[in-house]
XYZ file of C-alpha atoms in Angstrom:
486
model
C -49.124 52.316 207.477
C -51.914 53.473 205.186
C -54.585 50.972 204.440
C -55.774 50.424 200.845
C -59.163 51.791 201.805
C -57.576 55.017 203.027
C -55.851 55.520 199.641
C -58.994 55.114 197.556
C -60.487 58.621 198.125
C -57.184 60.285 197.330
C -56.721 58.136 194.230
C -60.261 58.930 193.113
C -59.646 62.674 193.527
C -56.405 62.349 191.485
C -58.211 60.549 188.700
C -60.949 63.208 188.597
C -58.377 66.020 188.536
C -56.378 64.334 185.808
C -59.498 63.686 183.747
C -60.621 67.309 184.048
C -57.152 68.479 182.987
C -57.219 66.273 179.924
C -60.731 67.377 178.994
C -59.845 71.034 179.392
C -56.634 70.524 177.429
C -58.646 69.027 174.595
C -60.861 72.095 174.535
C -57.977 74.422 173.684
C -58.596 75.651 170.134
C -56.088 74.549 167.502
C -54.965 77.289 165.117
C -57.088 77.483 161.982
C -55.615 77.388 158.476
C -55.216 81.148 158.155
C -53.514 81.362 161.552
C -51.114 78.555 160.623
C -50.196 80.316 157.374
C -49.401 83.517 159.250
C -47.506 81.687 162.004
C -45.419 79.792 159.440
C -44.905 82.925 157.369
C -45.456 80.915 154.189
C -48.382 80.560 151.785
C -48.084 77.265 149.909
C -49.883 77.201 146.567
C -50.141 74.483 143.930
C -50.623 75.421 140.282
C -49.852 74.319 136.720
C -46.678 75.154 134.810
C -48.320 76.816 131.812
C -48.433 80.253 130.133
C -51.828 81.112 131.615
C -50.931 80.138 135.172
C -47.265 80.098 136.183
C -43.904 79.993 134.411
C -40.516 81.702 134.398
C -39.236 84.140 131.791
C -36.387 86.660 131.764
C -38.319 88.737 134.303
C -38.451 85.827 136.735
C -41.627 84.109 137.912
C -44.729 85.243 136.081
C -48.176 84.179 134.867
C -51.710 85.398 135.552
C -52.345 83.059 138.490
C -48.886 83.722 139.916
C -49.378 87.489 139.840
C -52.780 87.213 141.484
C -51.736 84.848 144.262
C -48.446 86.725 144.861
C -50.436 89.854 145.694
C -52.537 87.797 148.100
C -49.416 86.519 149.863
C -48.108 90.079 150.070
C -51.396 91.188 151.617
C -51.020 88.466 154.248
C -47.414 89.497 154.839
C -46.082 86.014 154.124
C -43.729 84.375 151.636
C -45.236 82.671 148.588
C -44.069 79.136 147.806
C -45.242 77.709 144.500
C -45.535 74.008 143.737
C -46.501 72.645 140.334
C -48.608 69.549 139.734
C -48.026 67.106 136.905
C -51.735 66.953 136.082
C -55.117 68.106 137.328
C -55.843 64.974 139.355
C -52.529 65.374 141.155
C -53.267 69.053 141.743
C -56.555 68.381 143.535
C -55.025 65.545 145.554
C -52.293 67.829 146.878
C -54.612 70.476 148.328
C -54.893 70.190 152.084
C -52.303 67.456 152.587
C -50.259 67.831 155.814
C -47.566 70.460 155.252
C -48.764 70.721 151.675
C -50.343 73.508 149.618
C -53.396 75.190 151.099
C -54.586 76.781 147.847
C -54.901 75.524 144.278
C -54.656 78.469 141.872
C -54.618 77.059 138.371
C -57.468 78.409 136.272
C -59.930 75.973 137.856
C -63.614 75.717 137.009
C -65.896 74.179 139.612
C -67.976 71.092 138.947
C -70.120 68.814 141.069
C -67.403 66.169 141.107
C -64.732 68.665 142.125
C -66.904 70.109 144.880
C -66.668 66.738 146.610
C -62.881 67.209 146.844
C -62.442 70.920 147.488
C -64.248 74.191 148.116
C -64.125 77.031 145.612
C -63.609 80.754 146.157
C -65.478 83.635 144.621
C -64.905 83.717 140.844
C -62.350 86.059 139.309
C -62.313 85.234 135.586
C -65.117 84.302 133.209
C -64.141 81.903 130.436
C -65.955 80.071 127.675
C -65.079 76.549 126.505
C -64.291 76.646 122.790
C -63.859 73.980 120.136
C -60.638 74.661 118.213
C -59.974 73.434 114.689
C -57.293 73.919 112.031
C -57.693 76.595 109.378
C -58.296 75.015 105.982
C -60.235 72.099 107.436
C -64.006 71.831 107.528
C -65.291 74.017 110.329
C -67.504 72.244 112.881
C -70.614 74.270 113.700
C -72.258 72.184 116.427
C -71.797 69.111 118.605
C -72.841 66.565 115.976
C -69.919 67.708 113.799
C -67.526 66.310 116.416
C -68.432 62.756 115.405
C -65.583 61.029 113.608
C -62.960 63.623 114.580
C -59.684 63.026 116.387
C -60.090 64.988 119.636
C -57.804 65.352 122.638
C -58.318 67.211 125.933
C -56.581 67.428 129.294
C -57.145 64.461 131.568
C -59.343 65.316 134.522
C -60.507 68.608 133.012
C -64.063 69.895 132.972
C -63.753 69.738 129.186
C -63.416 65.962 129.404
C -66.622 65.977 131.434
C -68.391 68.050 128.786
C -67.378 65.631 126.064
C -68.503 62.669 128.179
C -71.959 64.219 128.423
C -72.059 64.893 124.680
C -71.066 61.298 123.968
C -74.258 60.116 125.646
C -76.229 62.089 123.075
C -73.860 61.442 120.158
C -72.243 58.004 120.742
C -70.021 58.486 117.699
C -67.969 61.134 119.471
C -64.550 59.760 120.419
C -61.898 61.653 122.378
C -58.665 61.052 124.235
C -57.743 62.396 127.647
C -54.040 62.989 128.251
C -52.049 64.029 131.305
C -48.841 64.216 129.259
C -49.769 67.548 127.663
C -50.763 71.087 128.592
C -53.184 73.403 126.792
C -50.382 74.925 124.735
C -49.523 71.413 123.502
C -53.113 70.797 122.432
C -53.210 74.041 120.465
C -49.908 73.226 118.801
C -51.174 69.753 117.876
C -54.217 71.257 116.167
C -52.011 73.858 114.480
C -49.752 71.121 113.093
C -52.613 68.786 112.147
C -51.712 66.056 114.668
C -55.276 66.124 116.003
C -58.464 67.484 114.432
C -59.974 69.301 117.388
C -59.499 70.239 121.004
C -61.591 71.943 123.655
C -59.994 74.713 125.720
C -61.073 77.842 127.562
C -61.295 81.154 125.751
C -58.598 82.855 127.830
C -56.043 80.207 126.835
C -56.984 80.686 123.184
C -56.594 84.480 123.476
C -53.155 84.123 125.022
C -51.773 81.544 122.597
C -53.519 82.096 119.278
C -50.871 84.525 118.108
C -48.260 81.752 118.325
C -50.255 79.290 116.245
C -51.293 80.822 112.958
C -53.470 77.896 111.865
C -55.799 77.533 114.837
C -59.340 78.895 114.695
C -62.338 78.921 117.030
C -65.090 76.708 115.609
C -67.800 77.452 118.186
C -68.432 77.893 121.896
C -69.405 74.662 123.607
C -71.867 75.571 126.316
C -72.186 78.654 128.453
C -69.462 80.715 130.041
C -68.107 79.488 133.366
C -66.025 81.035 136.126
C -62.530 80.277 137.314
C -61.851 80.199 141.046
C -59.237 79.153 143.570
C -59.733 75.991 145.595
C -59.052 75.106 149.229
C -59.381 71.848 151.116
C -62.804 70.488 151.986
C -63.991 70.812 155.564
C -65.462 73.291 158.022
C -62.469 75.619 158.376
C -63.500 78.760 156.494
C -60.733 81.032 157.762
C -58.569 80.965 154.651
C -61.489 80.803 152.233
C -63.085 83.901 153.776
C -59.781 85.759 153.533
C -59.422 84.739 149.887
C -62.928 85.901 149.066
C -62.334 89.270 150.740
C -59.114 89.658 148.747
C -60.692 88.732 145.403
C -63.574 91.110 146.047
C -61.069 93.855 146.833
C -58.904 93.431 143.723
C -62.023 93.280 141.581
C -63.247 96.550 143.080
C -59.940 98.482 142.990
C -59.122 97.594 139.402
C -56.126 95.313 140.084
C -57.890 92.282 138.656
C -58.862 94.096 135.464
C -55.306 95.330 134.965
C -54.027 91.759 135.204
C -56.667 90.600 132.728
C -55.685 93.329 130.287
C -52.009 92.531 130.694
C -52.280 88.809 130.060
C -55.341 88.484 127.869
C -56.185 91.920 126.511
C -53.395 92.328 124.003
C -50.831 89.602 123.456
C -47.815 90.749 121.513
C -45.493 88.509 119.556
C -42.014 88.830 118.185
C -42.031 89.115 114.431
C -40.412 90.551 111.350
C -41.467 94.206 111.148
C -40.881 94.603 107.436
C -37.808 95.899 105.646
C -39.630 98.957 104.353
C -40.552 100.107 107.855
C -37.036 99.325 109.003
C -35.576 101.467 106.240
C -37.799 104.371 107.281
C -36.693 104.025 110.884
C -33.071 103.943 109.771
C -33.595 107.416 108.405
C -35.872 108.859 111.062
C -34.830 107.271 114.352
C -31.372 105.715 114.299
C -29.443 109.019 113.843
C -30.648 110.192 117.271
C -29.054 107.231 119.040
C -26.262 106.067 116.732
C -23.449 107.703 118.675
C -24.651 106.141 121.945
C -24.664 102.714 120.290
C -21.131 103.238 119.003
C -19.787 104.586 122.296
C -21.081 101.838 124.581
C -20.612 99.017 122.078
C -16.940 99.946 121.813
C -16.649 100.076 125.586
C -18.167 96.598 125.972
C -16.398 95.190 122.902
C -19.510 94.349 120.912
C -20.432 95.356 117.366
C -22.434 98.595 117.551
C -24.633 97.460 114.677
C -25.542 94.291 116.580
C -26.374 96.386 119.637
C -28.484 98.692 117.470
C -30.278 95.685 115.994
C -31.155 94.509 119.511
C -32.494 97.977 120.290
C -34.656 97.920 117.192
C -36.058 94.485 117.941
C -36.827 95.531 121.505
C -38.354 98.974 121.017
C -38.161 100.008 117.330
C -35.627 102.595 118.586
C -38.140 104.309 120.837
C -36.921 105.586 124.188
C -40.116 106.081 126.189
C -41.829 102.721 125.890
C -43.028 100.221 128.493
C -44.130 96.678 127.717
C -47.009 94.864 129.371
C -44.485 92.908 131.446
C -42.918 96.048 132.877
C -39.671 96.177 130.899
C -38.908 99.727 129.801
C -36.852 101.921 127.569
C -35.043 101.654 124.269
C -33.307 98.398 125.231
C -36.320 97.102 127.206
C -34.513 96.404 130.481
C -36.182 94.849 133.485
C -35.953 96.720 136.759
C -33.551 94.146 138.199
C -31.331 94.157 135.114
C -31.235 97.951 135.023
C -30.220 98.113 138.664
C -27.527 95.474 138.177
C -26.127 97.354 135.160
C -26.071 100.714 136.940
C -29.045 102.235 135.111
C -31.041 104.647 137.273
C -33.464 105.834 134.573
C -34.539 103.222 132.049
C -36.291 105.851 129.901
C -33.044 107.772 129.376
C -31.877 106.385 125.985
C -28.210 106.917 126.771
C -28.477 104.976 130.035
C -30.644 102.305 128.435
C -28.153 101.687 125.621
C -25.321 101.610 128.139
C -27.233 99.060 130.242
C -28.136 96.968 127.209
C -24.518 96.875 126.038
C -23.275 95.818 129.478
C -26.003 93.182 129.812
C -25.317 91.689 126.369
C -21.598 91.540 127.157
C -22.412 89.981 130.528
C -24.606 87.321 128.892
C -21.800 86.468 126.517
C -19.230 86.262 129.344
C -21.439 83.836 131.284
C -21.529 81.286 128.480
C -19.383 78.163 128.579
C -15.967 78.559 126.989
C -16.808 75.684 124.672
C -19.213 77.935 122.740
C -17.277 79.742 120.019
C -18.173 82.591 117.690
C -20.409 83.223 115.894
C -22.592 80.845 117.923
C -21.498 82.601 121.104
C -23.223 85.787 119.931
C -26.447 83.967 119.019
C -26.491 82.206 122.396
C -25.920 85.516 124.161
C -28.856 87.049 122.284
C -31.085 84.098 123.177
C -30.110 84.431 126.848
C -30.782 88.190 126.660
C -34.323 87.303 125.596
C -35.340 84.173 127.492
C -32.820 84.057 130.333
C -29.709 81.938 130.797
C -31.563 79.294 132.833
C -33.922 78.318 130.035
C -31.046 78.424 127.551
C -29.107 75.969 129.725
C -32.195 73.724 129.823
C -32.351 73.728 126.018
C -28.625 72.940 125.698
C -28.979 69.962 128.051
C -31.975 68.674 126.101
C -30.007 69.098 122.867
C -27.148 67.029 124.271
C -29.555 64.261 125.303
C -30.935 64.245 121.762
C -27.464 63.713 120.338
C -27.199 67.302 119.085
C -24.361 69.731 119.704
C -25.211 71.955 122.698
C -22.572 74.466 121.562
C -24.093 75.072 118.116
C -26.968 77.514 117.628
C -28.298 75.566 114.628
C -28.855 72.573 116.932
C -30.060 74.335 120.081
C -32.568 76.511 118.224
C -34.301 73.293 117.147
C -34.759 72.383 120.807
C -35.742 75.738 122.323
C -39.389 75.604 121.104
C -39.777 72.324 122.998
C -39.629 74.284 126.257
C -43.292 75.131 125.648
C -44.228 71.425 125.485
C -44.987 69.695 128.757
C -43.324 66.415 127.842
C -40.061 68.335 127.463
C -40.172 71.194 129.974
C -41.263 68.815 132.738
C -37.764 67.315 132.483
C -35.976 70.645 132.913
C -34.867 72.680 135.894
C -36.557 75.957 134.959
C -39.768 74.580 133.434
C -42.035 76.191 130.895
C -40.791 78.915 128.567
C -41.991 80.395 125.291
C -39.009 78.791 123.644
C -40.009 79.870 120.161
C -39.558 83.536 121.068
C -35.754 83.560 121.425
C -35.512 81.735 118.084
C -37.506 84.497 116.374
C -35.685 87.116 118.461
C -32.273 85.961 117.230
C -33.462 85.521 113.627
C -34.909 89.040 113.517
C -31.824 90.627 115.040
C -29.596 88.820 112.575
C -31.706 90.197 109.738
C -31.588 93.762 111.090
C -27.853 93.377 111.690
C -27.290 92.278 108.097
C -29.107 95.334 106.755
C -27.250 97.651 109.142
C -23.955 96.093 108.093
C -24.778 96.659 104.440
C -25.952 100.267 104.766
C -22.972 101.295 106.911
C -20.318 100.093 104.484
C -17.641 102.756 103.745
C -18.857 103.336 100.204
C -22.150 104.650 101.525
C -22.188 108.278 102.555
C -23.679 108.829 105.964
C -26.623 107.068 107.530
C -29.486 108.940 105.915
C -30.752 106.030 103.840
C -34.070 106.319 102.066
C -35.830 103.259 100.725
C -35.228 104.314 97.140
C -31.463 104.257 97.647
C -31.327 100.723 99.039
C -30.537 97.792 96.816
C -33.021 94.956 96.674
C -31.081 92.700 99.108
C -31.406 95.370 101.778
C -35.148 95.887 101.531
C -36.508 92.571 100.384
C -40.087 92.742 101.651
C -40.487 88.987 101.926
C -39.987 87.386 105.295
C -36.307 86.374 105.511
C -34.955 82.922 106.168
C -33.755 82.426 109.710
C -30.244 81.652 108.542
C -28.390 84.805 107.522
C -24.729 85.573 106.929
C -22.368 85.071 109.826
C -21.071 87.929 111.938
């Protein structure tokens, strides 16, 4: 038998060996953040659901921040997964959580308080905080003019911090912070007179001012600041270094500037082009494409004049045009839509009209059977513009409000709410410029009415000069949204 004393040296050696193994095992490096992203094949990013950051339109996912971070994910060779936060506080709390987003890309400006939570990348966009007021009201010219005004800003924003500092100097300044709104809501509230003032960044004003005719910039509050991405606090610089290299690269190769120009350089808006201009285009442009409209409208069982009205709204009957969002051609088809409709060359007007006719017919076929004409046509046009997903969201909201989800008159009241956070946060597809399909449909109905009138049998041909049109056809005032039925 072995004595206990004989076992002690062996046991001691075993303990030493085991201890060394455990120590050495602990020294094995764990993968850093960048390595984990590449191993998982997924880049998780948290952002805001807003027009300046991330939202969905008929082209799919879009937004300045989305475009920028999608290119970064592509550079890494990984899939991009977007999460949206309900508010800014929630956004910062999500960064770096286990299995959570590793980047916050949401138009963020650094501050001393935020630097305690996260680390910021190199800047990519310079913005200026601006006080916004309503046209027709007294224009504030400096900070002391904010006293006594009804002001609202985003909860947890740097703008709230700016106002807090001003309040120390001017105690009469009162303001409300809200996490139930987005910037677009604040601008709308000023536009409608619900609040007197708000404070937002200049890029958000540039993007949205065209949609709110009453808002004006009163003055810049403080110096320009820079927007950056944020990563979790700590000593792991692997992802942050990669981000900085990427941002430096896109700034140098022009990609960043192209995105700035696309989203902030020139923001277009749907609108009534004027009956006089329309009459001129009837004479100069429509004859070149009229037969194509008639041929493919007949094939898809739609009114050729309605199809022509869509073409005019989309491109003013111009074949070789490309929008800032990448849709192209006379009927302004996206690449995916063109491919699905069998269009190989979007700039070929014949193919474009064929694709537009098929897509409009497809949109109409996808609608619920409960939607009858003429509402079915208006719904199809709205889906053509904003996408069927957002249209379904609006119909569901309409039903919850006690309205008829099968009637255009009811649903068009709801669609603009898709740009308000308190409404789109309850939907499946989120933010949309819901006012656009309303204007889109109204304009097309107007163009359709004029086309219907000028193509009546008693008129000879389609060469219609302004002088030969009756007043109802060329009324230069902006038309009412409700026009005669199909």
